[in-house]
Amino acid sequence: MGFTQMLAPGRARWALLLAIGAALAAGGAWYGWRALAIPAFEVSRADVVQSIVASGHVETPLRVDLGSQVMGKVRDVLAAEGASVKAGQALVQLDNAEASATVEQARAAVVQARARLAQIEHVGLPMALQGLRQAEVNEQNAQRQFKRTGELRAKGFVGQAQLDESQRGLDIAISQLIGARLQVQTNSTQGSDYQMAQAGLAQAQANLHVAQARLEYTTISAPLPGVLIARSVERGDVVQPGKTLMVLSPEGQTELVLQIDEKNLGALRIGQHAIASADAYADQRFDATLTYINPAIDAQRGSVEVKLKVPNAPAYLRQDMTVSVDIEVARRPQALTLPAATLRDSAGAAPWVMKVVNQRAQHQPVTLGLRGVGTVEVLDGVQQGELVLGATAAVKPGQFVRAVAKAQAQVQALAQAQRKRP
């Protein structure tokens, strides 16, 4: 007699059902063990930073065109394109033989004018004062002589001729006194000779300054510290005033100029912090601050121009260098987050993820908040600690999966790697 025949009919049915259930459970466990291991990401909390990423170029607020103020032949070019120069550093030297000779001639004229002024102060004026004293004595003697002769003529002791001769002597003495006084006045500090000598010295000094300036014009120097970004002069060239020979990018406040898609205009605010890197030095990042938003939109490109100041510009930055910039427009501390790589239809109206529930894949709609670099904020749909599959996992809803949770450090490393890419 068979085993089922040995049992009562009711008990036989229960035993059969238990056997079938055990078989199904064993088969499910076996199938779950055989299911493909798929990387999964854990829903966790982290800071989410939403950024606008754009490319642009380095620009200084001004450029200085350097040229010659005089015509001349280039004797030497002292700085190459791309060189960093200091304020006052000589860049181009013109032939200056004629200008140097003119300076020496002007110096000699100044020495001569000073000697003329010194002669008036130390020789002319003392001699004029001495002559004035002598003239005053002569005039006094002549006055006394004329007075005595007049008295003698009145008594009849001398004739009219002697009186007339005494009058002439007095007239001459008076005339000499007047001349001496004029001579002193002329040689004094308010006199015409002194003033003319002073004017001559001033003119000679002015001529010297002009000659020295023309000599200085033969050396073209950097007015400010900076970097030479262009050069169009060689030794032997004959240059004319007004022609640009070099272009200097001065040191100082460095700006980054970007074109931002106009759809992001509403998120931009003056003062927002940014992280930038030059394409030539992608692993070296530096801070910047948004300082200008153009009020006009470029209709052809559908973009708006923005400028960012770089407070501590790296030494390697050069004019017109290409840079990549992440402008931080929003931040949410300790938000519920998912890696962006887990989202499906992320750009659509109904984004969703494939969540793991009891070793089965489950279609789960999610509501998103801020979108960071590599991570997104989740407002609804998943809970902290739940596992979701990557968007590229070829899994259908309801399918058995053996989820292998990735470490949070790997997720953060992925986000960092994506953040470094422009």
GROMACS .gro file of C-alpha atoms in nm:
model
  422
    1MET     CA    1   0.000   0.000   0.000
    2GLY     CA    2   0.133   0.349  -0.096
    3PHE     CA    3   0.217   0.623   0.152
    4THR     CA    4  -0.083   0.837   0.063
    5GLN     CA    5  -0.309   0.538   0.096
    6MET     CA    6  -0.185   0.479   0.449
    7LEU     CA    7  -0.303   0.830   0.557
    8ALA     CA    8  -0.650   0.945   0.606
    9PRO     CA    9  -0.787   1.144   0.312
   10GLY     CA   10  -0.779   1.481   0.502
   11ARG     CA   11  -0.432   1.429   0.633
   12ALA     CA   12  -0.314   1.329   0.285
   13ARG     CA   13  -0.426   1.659   0.140
   14TRP     CA   14  -0.249   1.860   0.411
   15ALA     CA   15   0.071   1.669   0.368
   16LEU     CA   16   0.060   1.726  -0.006
   17LEU     CA   17   0.013   2.102   0.042
   18LEU     CA   18   0.303   2.121   0.291
   19ALA     CA   19   0.527   1.935   0.051
   20ILE     CA   20   0.438   2.165  -0.235
   21GLY     CA   21   0.496   2.477  -0.014
   22ALA     CA   22   0.832   2.347   0.101
   23ALA     CA   23   0.928   2.279  -0.256
   24LEU     CA   24   0.823   2.629  -0.367
   25ALA     CA   25   1.012   2.790  -0.077
   26ALA     CA   26   1.322   2.593  -0.156
   27GLY     CA   27   1.288   2.683  -0.522
   28GLY     CA   28   1.245   3.053  -0.439
   29ALA     CA   29   1.550   3.051  -0.215
   30TRP     CA   30   1.746   2.868  -0.481
   31TYR     CA   31   1.631   3.119  -0.742
   32GLY     CA   32   1.719   3.413  -0.517
   33TRP     CA   33   2.064   3.264  -0.463
   34ARG     CA   34   2.102   3.220  -0.838
   35ALA     CA   35   1.980   3.579  -0.909
   36LEU     CA   36   2.239   3.819  -1.058
   37ALA     CA   37   2.421   4.036  -0.801
   38ILE     CA   38   2.345   4.400  -0.885
   39PRO     CA   39   2.504   4.707  -0.722
   40ALA     CA   40   2.255   4.909  -0.521
   41PHE     CA   41   2.271   5.245  -0.354
   42GLU     CA   42   2.143   5.325  -0.009
   43VAL     CA   43   1.917   5.623   0.050
   44SER     CA   44   2.108   5.841   0.295
   45ARG     CA   45   2.133   6.192   0.429
   46ALA     CA   46   2.398   6.436   0.310
   47ASP     CA   47   2.446   6.802   0.218
   48VAL     CA   48   2.316   6.878  -0.131
   49VAL     CA   49   2.468   7.165  -0.325
   50GLN     CA   50   2.298   7.270  -0.646
   51SER     CA   51   2.534   7.431  -0.895
   52ILE     CA   52   2.526   7.586  -1.237
   53VAL     CA   53   2.820   7.460  -1.439
   54ALA     CA   54   2.956   7.670  -1.725
   55SER     CA   55   3.272   7.739  -1.921
   56GLY     CA   56   3.427   8.078  -1.979
   57HIS     CA   57   3.757   8.260  -1.992
   58VAL     CA   58   3.990   8.466  -1.775
   59GLU     CA   59   3.983   8.840  -1.822
   60THR     CA   60   4.140   9.135  -1.643
   61PRO     CA   61   3.932   9.452  -1.604
   62LEU     CA   62   4.170   9.647  -1.830
   63ARG     CA   63   4.450   9.605  -2.081
   64VAL     CA   64   4.729   9.855  -2.142
   65ASP     CA   65   4.856   9.921  -2.494
   66LEU     CA   66   5.223  10.021  -2.476
   67GLY     CA   67   5.380  10.235  -2.746
   68SER     CA   68   5.647  10.497  -2.808
   69GLN     CA   69   5.595  10.870  -2.757
   70VAL     CA   70   5.881  10.960  -2.991
   71MET     CA   71   6.003  10.834  -3.323
   72GLY     CA   72   6.317  10.626  -3.303
   73LYS     CA   73   6.501  10.310  -3.391
   74VAL     CA   74   6.466  10.011  -3.159
   75ARG     CA   75   6.801   9.928  -3.004
   76ASP     CA   76   6.685   9.637  -2.789
   77VAL     CA   77   6.370   9.447  -2.684
   78LEU     CA   78   6.406   9.357  -2.318
   79ALA     CA   79   6.097   9.139  -2.247
   80ALA     CA   80   5.931   8.854  -2.432
   81GLU     CA   81   5.563   8.788  -2.481
   82GLY     CA   82   5.417   8.605  -2.180
   83ALA     CA   83   5.673   8.747  -1.937
   84SER     CA   84   5.569   8.876  -1.596
   85VAL     CA   85   5.700   9.229  -1.547
   86LYS     CA   86   5.722   9.475  -1.258
   87ALA     CA   87   5.617   9.838  -1.255
   88GLY     CA   88   5.891  10.052  -1.409
   89GLN     CA   89   6.069   9.757  -1.572
   90ALA     CA   90   6.226   9.849  -1.910
   91LEU     CA   91   6.063   9.666  -2.201
   92VAL     CA   92   6.191   9.837  -2.519
   93GLN     CA   93   6.500  10.056  -2.559
   94LEU     CA   94   6.524  10.304  -2.846
   95ASP     CA   95   6.847  10.462  -2.969
   96ASN     CA   96   6.908  10.757  -2.731
   97ALA     CA   97   7.240  10.913  -2.839
   98GLU     CA   98   7.082  11.238  -2.961
   99ALA     CA   99   6.849  11.263  -2.661
  100SER     CA  100   7.142  11.210  -2.422
  101ALA     CA  101   7.341  11.488  -2.590
  102THR     CA  102   7.043  11.724  -2.561
  103VAL     CA  103   7.023  11.649  -2.189
  104GLU     CA  104   7.393  11.736  -2.141
  105GLN     CA  105   7.347  12.059  -2.334
  106ALA     CA  106   7.048  12.153  -2.117
  107ARG     CA  107   7.244  12.074  -1.800
  108ALA     CA  108   7.521  12.310  -1.913
  109ALA     CA  109   7.265  12.585  -1.971
  110VAL     CA  110   7.132  12.536  -1.618
  111VAL     CA  111   7.485  12.567  -1.476
  112GLN     CA  112   7.537  12.889  -1.674
  113ALA     CA  113   7.206  13.037  -1.555
  114ARG     CA  114   7.286  12.953  -1.193
  115ALA     CA  115   7.626  13.119  -1.228
  116ARG     CA  116   7.462  13.435  -1.365
  117LEU     CA  117   7.222  13.446  -1.069
  118ALA     CA  118   7.504  13.382  -0.823
  119GLN     CA  119   7.708  13.662  -0.982
  120ILE     CA  120   7.425  13.909  -0.920
  121GLU     CA  121   7.374  13.789  -0.561
  122HIS     CA  122   7.740  13.775  -0.457
  123VAL     CA  123   7.910  14.031  -0.685
  124GLY     CA  124   7.667  14.265  -0.857
  125LEU     CA  125   7.460  14.360  -0.553
  126PRO     CA  126   7.756  14.417  -0.315
  127MET     CA  127   7.930  14.632  -0.577
  128ALA     CA  128   7.610  14.832  -0.636
  129LEU     CA  129   7.576  14.892  -0.261
  130GLN     CA  130   7.936  15.009  -0.242
  131GLY     CA  131   7.881  15.239  -0.538
  132LEU     CA  132   7.569  15.380  -0.370
  133ARG     CA  133   7.760  15.463  -0.054
  134GLN     CA  134   8.032  15.636  -0.259
  135ALA     CA  135   7.773  15.831  -0.457
  136GLU     CA  136   7.603  15.943  -0.137
  137VAL     CA  137   7.937  16.073   0.000
  138ASN     CA  138   8.014  16.251  -0.329
  139GLU     CA  139   7.670  16.411  -0.335
  140GLN     CA  140   7.712  16.534   0.023
  141ASN     CA  141   8.055  16.684  -0.059
  142ALA     CA  142   7.916  16.849  -0.369
  143GLN     CA  143   7.632  17.000  -0.166
  144ARG     CA  144   7.875  17.146   0.087
  145GLN     CA  145   8.105  17.275  -0.189
  146PHE     CA  146   7.818  17.443  -0.369
  147LYS     CA  147   7.701  17.603  -0.045
  148ARG     CA  148   8.049  17.750   0.035
  149THR     CA  149   8.096  17.874  -0.319
  150GLY     CA  150   7.758  18.046  -0.303
  151GLU     CA  151   7.852  18.219   0.018
  152LEU     CA  152   8.186  18.336  -0.127
  153ARG     CA  153   8.012  18.461  -0.441
  154ALA     CA  154   7.775  18.661  -0.230
  155LYS     CA  155   8.072  18.834  -0.060
  156GLY     CA  156   8.249  18.894  -0.391
  157PHE     CA  157   8.543  18.668  -0.324
  158VAL     CA  158   8.476  18.440  -0.627
  159GLY     CA  159   8.328  18.497  -0.963
  160GLN     CA  160   8.016  18.360  -1.126
  161ALA     CA  161   8.220  18.105  -1.319
  162GLN     CA  162   8.331  17.930  -1.001
  163LEU     CA  163   7.974  17.919  -0.878
  164ASP     CA  164   7.858  17.767  -1.205
  165GLU     CA  165   8.139  17.508  -1.186
  166SER     CA  166   8.029  17.416  -0.831
  167GLN     CA  167   7.669  17.380  -0.957
  168ARG     CA  168   7.782  17.143  -1.231
  169GLY     CA  169   7.975  16.933  -0.976
  170LEU     CA  170   7.661  16.910  -0.760
  171ASP     CA  171   7.444  16.811  -1.057
  172ILE     CA  172   7.689  16.537  -1.150
  173ALA     CA  173   7.698  16.403  -0.793
  174ILE     CA  174   7.319  16.397  -0.776
  175SER     CA  175   7.302  16.214  -1.110
  176GLN     CA  176   7.558  15.960  -0.994
  177LEU     CA  177   7.360  15.907  -0.670
  178ILE     CA  178   7.043  15.841  -0.869
  179GLY     CA  179   7.233  15.593  -1.092
  180ALA     CA  180   7.379  15.414  -0.791
  181ARG     CA  181   7.038  15.380  -0.636
  182LEU     CA  182   6.899  15.234  -0.961
  183GLN     CA  183   7.191  14.991  -0.978
  184VAL     CA  184   7.120  14.867  -0.626
  185GLN     CA  185   6.750  14.835  -0.704
  186THR     CA  186   6.823  14.640  -1.024
  187ASN     CA  187   7.050  14.393  -0.846
  188SER     CA  188   6.820  14.340  -0.546
  189THR     CA  189   6.581  14.043  -0.532
  190GLN     CA  190   6.299  14.259  -0.671
  191GLY     CA  191   6.517  14.418  -0.939
  192SER     CA  192   6.497  14.354  -1.311
  193ASP     CA  193   6.846  14.205  -1.347
  194TYR     CA  194   6.784  13.962  -1.065
  195GLN     CA  195   6.440  13.873  -1.200
  196MET     CA  196   6.580  13.818  -1.549
  197ALA     CA  197   6.854  13.594  -1.409
  198GLN     CA  198   6.596  13.396  -1.215
  199ALA     CA  199   6.378  13.364  -1.524
  200GLY     CA  200   6.681  13.249  -1.723
  201LEU     CA  201   6.753  12.980  -1.463
  202ALA     CA  202   6.389  12.865  -1.462
  203GLN     CA  203   6.385  12.843  -1.841
  204ALA     CA  204   6.711  12.647  -1.843
  205GLN     CA  205   6.572  12.406  -1.584
  206ALA     CA  206   6.251  12.364  -1.786
  207ASN     CA  207   6.457  12.289  -2.096
  208LEU     CA  208   6.649  12.030  -1.896
  209HIS     CA  209   6.325  11.865  -1.781
  210VAL     CA  210   6.201  11.851  -2.140
  211ALA     CA  211   6.529  11.699  -2.254
  212GLN     CA  212   6.522  11.445  -1.972
  213ALA     CA  213   6.163  11.354  -2.055
  214ARG     CA  214   6.254  11.297  -2.418
  215LEU     CA  215   6.544  11.082  -2.303
  216GLU     CA  216   6.306  10.883  -2.082
  217TYR     CA  217   6.071  10.839  -2.378
  218THR     CA  218   6.343  10.637  -2.548
  219THR     CA  219   6.293  10.368  -2.281
  220ILE     CA  220   5.945  10.213  -2.289
  221SER     CA  221   5.868  10.077  -1.941
  222ALA     CA  222   5.583   9.889  -1.777
  223PRO     CA  223   5.350  10.136  -1.601
  224LEU     CA  224   5.203   9.858  -1.384
  225PRO     CA  225   5.301   9.507  -1.278
  226GLY     CA  226   5.146   9.243  -1.500
  227VAL     CA  227   5.195   9.000  -1.789
  228LEU     CA  228   5.280   9.086  -2.150
  229ILE     CA  229   5.012   8.919  -2.359
  230ALA     CA  230   5.113   9.056  -2.702
  231ARG     CA  231   5.424   9.196  -2.871
  232SER     CA  232   5.472   9.344  -3.219
  233VAL     CA  233   5.822   9.497  -3.214
  234GLU     CA  234   6.170   9.368  -3.295
  235ARG     CA  235   6.523   9.504  -3.273
  236GLY     CA  236   6.598   9.743  -3.558
  237ASP     CA  237   6.239   9.854  -3.614
  238VAL     CA  238   6.173  10.224  -3.658
  239VAL     CA  239   5.873  10.305  -3.443
  240GLN     CA  240   5.628  10.593  -3.463
  241PRO     CA  241   5.431  10.760  -3.183
  242GLY     CA  242   5.090  10.603  -3.131
  243LYS     CA  243   5.174  10.256  -3.261
  244THR     CA  244   5.106   9.972  -3.015
  245LEU     CA  245   5.424   9.774  -2.955
  246MET     CA  246   5.314   9.556  -2.661
  247VAL     CA  247   4.994   9.479  -2.470
  248LEU     CA  248   5.013   9.448  -2.091
  249SER     CA  249   4.761   9.265  -1.877
  250PRO     CA  250   4.801   9.435  -1.537
  251GLU     CA  251   4.798   9.249  -1.210
  252GLY     CA  252   4.506   9.306  -0.980
  253GLN     CA  253   4.150   9.183  -0.972
  254THR     CA  254   4.107   8.888  -1.206
  255GLU     CA  255   3.763   8.820  -1.354
  256LEU     CA  256   3.605   8.510  -1.503
  257VAL     CA  257   3.359   8.584  -1.783
  258LEU     CA  258   3.092   8.322  -1.851
  259GLN     CA  259   2.791   8.277  -2.074
  260ILE     CA  260   2.508   8.117  -1.871
  261ASP     CA  261   2.200   7.964  -2.032
  262GLU     CA  262   1.915   8.209  -1.979
  263LYS     CA  263   1.697   7.936  -1.824
  264ASN     CA  264   1.926   7.954  -1.519
  265LEU     CA  265   1.893   8.332  -1.479
  266GLY     CA  266   1.637   8.304  -1.198
  267ALA     CA  267   1.882   8.108  -0.981
  268LEU     CA  268   2.169   8.355  -1.008
  269ARG     CA  269   2.236   8.609  -0.732
  270ILE     CA  270   2.518   8.858  -0.677
  271GLY     CA  271   2.759   8.729  -0.412
  272GLN     CA  272   2.711   8.358  -0.484
  273HIS     CA  273   3.019   8.144  -0.423
  274ALA     CA  274   3.178   7.945  -0.703
  275ILE     CA  275   3.457   7.693  -0.753
  276ALA     CA  276   3.662   7.725  -1.072
  277SER     CA  277   3.947   7.551  -1.247
  278ALA     CA  278   4.148   7.627  -1.558
  279ASP     CA  279   4.129   7.358  -1.823
  280ALA     CA  280   4.509   7.350  -1.832
  281TYR     CA  281   4.522   7.285  -1.455
  282ALA     CA  282   4.200   7.090  -1.401
  283ASP     CA  283   4.311   6.939  -1.069
  284GLN     CA  284   4.381   7.281  -0.912
  285ARG     CA  285   4.061   7.453  -0.805
  286PHE     CA  286   4.016   7.806  -0.671
  287ASP     CA  287   3.738   8.022  -0.525
  288ALA     CA  288   3.543   8.292  -0.706
  289THR     CA  289   3.246   8.518  -0.631
  290LEU     CA  290   2.965   8.623  -0.865
  291THR     CA  291   2.982   9.003  -0.894
  292TYR     CA  292   2.802   9.096  -1.217
  293ILE     CA  293   2.498   8.977  -1.412
  294ASN     CA  294   2.439   9.145  -1.746
  295PRO     CA  295   2.090   9.297  -1.754
  296ALA     CA  296   2.060   9.210  -2.123
  297ILE     CA  297   2.016   8.868  -2.283
  298ASP     CA  298   2.211   8.759  -2.589
  299ALA     CA  299   1.918   8.667  -2.814
  300GLN     CA  300   2.130   8.478  -3.067
  301ARG     CA  301   2.289   8.249  -2.809
  302GLY     CA  302   2.007   8.251  -2.555
  303SER     CA  303   2.252   8.329  -2.276
  304VAL     CA  304   2.339   8.595  -2.021
  305GLU     CA  305   2.691   8.716  -1.948
  306VAL     CA  306   2.809   8.697  -1.587
  307LYS     CA  307   3.140   8.792  -1.426
  308LEU     CA  308   3.308   8.648  -1.119
  309LYS     CA  309   3.591   8.802  -0.919
  310VAL     CA  310   3.884   8.585  -0.811
  311PRO     CA  311   4.013   8.725  -0.479
  312ASN     CA  312   4.327   8.509  -0.468
  313ALA     CA  313   4.408   8.433  -0.829
  314PRO     CA  314   4.657   8.148  -0.881
  315ALA     CA  315   4.985   8.248  -1.039
  316TYR     CA  316   4.924   8.023  -1.339
  317LEU     CA  317   4.612   8.208  -1.457
  318ARG     CA  318   4.664   8.384  -1.789
  319GLN     CA  319   4.457   8.627  -1.991
  320ASP     CA  320   4.190   8.449  -2.202
  321MET     CA  321   4.252   8.108  -2.038
  322THR     CA  322   3.954   7.871  -2.063
  323VAL     CA  323   3.800   7.792  -1.724
  324SER     CA  324   3.521   7.569  -1.591
  325VAL     CA  325   3.311   7.712  -1.310
  326ASP     CA  326   3.056   7.565  -1.066
  327ILE     CA  327   2.837   7.843  -0.924
  328GLU     CA  328   2.664   7.737  -0.604
  329VAL     CA  329   2.302   7.855  -0.630
  330ALA     CA  330   2.140   7.652  -0.347
  331ARG     CA  331   2.237   7.431  -0.054
  332ARG     CA  332   2.034   7.188   0.163
  333PRO     CA  333   2.213   7.048   0.469
  334GLN     CA  334   2.152   6.684   0.563
  335ALA     CA  335   1.887   6.625   0.299
  336LEU     CA  336   1.759   6.280   0.200
  337THR     CA  337   1.968   6.200  -0.107
  338LEU     CA  338   2.016   5.954  -0.388
  339PRO     CA  339   2.294   5.928  -0.645
  340ALA     CA  340   2.185   6.087  -0.971
  341ALA     CA  341   2.291   5.765  -1.143
  342THR     CA  342   1.987   5.587  -0.993
  343LEU     CA  343   1.722   5.816  -1.146
  344ARG     CA  344   1.512   5.711  -1.443
  345ASP     CA  345   1.328   5.969  -1.655
  346SER     CA  346   1.501   6.232  -1.441
  347ALA     CA  347   1.434   6.506  -1.695
  348GLY     CA  348   1.067   6.410  -1.734
  349ALA     CA  349   0.763   6.503  -1.533
  350ALA     CA  350   0.754   6.170  -1.344
  351PRO     CA  351   1.100   6.055  -1.239
  352TRP     CA  352   1.126   5.716  -1.071
  353VAL     CA  353   1.374   5.466  -0.932
  354MET     CA  354   1.393   5.089  -0.912
  355LYS     CA  355   1.370   5.015  -0.540
  356VAL     CA  356   1.461   4.680  -0.384
  357VAL     CA  357   1.178   4.539  -0.167
  358ASN     CA  358   1.208   4.184  -0.034
  359GLN     CA  359   1.470   4.096  -0.296
  360ARG     CA  360   1.243   4.212  -0.576
  361ALA     CA  361   1.274   4.514  -0.798
  362GLN     CA  362   0.990   4.764  -0.755
  363HIS     CA  363   0.899   5.066  -0.968
  364GLN     CA  364   0.893   5.365  -0.731
  365PRO     CA  365   0.801   5.723  -0.835
  366VAL     CA  366   0.997   5.992  -0.649
  367THR     CA  367   0.962   6.364  -0.592
  368LEU     CA  368   1.288   6.549  -0.637
  369GLY     CA  369   1.423   6.866  -0.475
  370LEU     CA  370   1.765   7.019  -0.531
  371ARG     CA  371   1.986   6.862  -0.790
  372GLY     CA  372   2.349   6.854  -0.684
  373VAL     CA  373   2.655   6.729  -0.867
  374GLY     CA  374   2.621   6.351  -0.866
  375THR     CA  375   2.341   6.353  -0.606
  376VAL     CA  376   1.980   6.470  -0.585
  377GLU     CA  377   1.750   6.556  -0.299
  378VAL     CA  378   1.448   6.324  -0.262
  379LEU     CA  379   1.138   6.482  -0.109
  380ASP     CA  380   0.910   6.182  -0.133
  381GLY     CA  381   0.900   5.820  -0.249
  382VAL     CA  382   1.184   5.653  -0.058
  383GLN     CA  383   1.302   5.635   0.301
  384GLN     CA  384   1.646   5.652   0.457
  385GLY     CA  385   1.823   5.317   0.448
  386GLU     CA  386   1.630   5.174   0.151
  387LEU     CA  387   1.819   5.040  -0.149
  388VAL     CA  388   1.772   5.149  -0.510
  389LEU     CA  389   1.934   5.013  -0.824
  390GLY     CA  390   2.135   5.206  -1.077
  391ALA     CA  391   1.946   5.345  -1.374
  392THR     CA  392   2.143   5.125  -1.613
  393ALA     CA  393   2.051   4.800  -1.438
  394ALA     CA  394   1.856   4.581  -1.682
  395VAL     CA  395   1.591   4.478  -1.431
  396LYS     CA  396   1.215   4.463  -1.467
  397PRO     CA  397   0.966   4.535  -1.189
  398GLY     CA  398   0.897   4.221  -0.986
  399GLN     CA  399   1.220   4.050  -1.085
  400PHE     CA  400   1.428   3.881  -0.817
  401VAL     CA  401   1.755   4.069  -0.751
  402ARG     CA  402   2.044   4.018  -0.518
  403ALA     CA  403   2.130   4.377  -0.431
  404VAL     CA  404   2.486   4.453  -0.326
  405ALA     CA  405   2.495   4.782  -0.140
  406LYS     CA  406   2.774   5.017  -0.243
  407ALA     CA  407   2.964   5.192   0.032
  408GLN     CA  408   2.874   5.554   0.092
  409ALA     CA  409   3.235   5.648   0.029
  410GLN     CA  410   3.207   5.511  -0.324
  411VAL     CA  411   2.896   5.717  -0.386
  412GLN     CA  412   3.067   6.033  -0.262
  413ALA     CA  413   3.374   5.956  -0.472
  414LEU     CA  414   3.149   5.921  -0.777
  415ALA     CA  415   2.987   6.257  -0.701
  416GLN     CA  416   3.329   6.419  -0.654
  417ALA     CA  417   3.450   6.279  -0.986
  418GLN     CA  418   3.145   6.415  -1.163
  419ARG     CA  419   3.192   6.750  -0.991
  420LYS     CA  420   3.543   6.783  -1.128
  421ARG     CA  421   3.424   6.733  -1.482
  422PRO     CA  422   3.328   7.058  -1.662
   0.00000   0.00000   0.00000
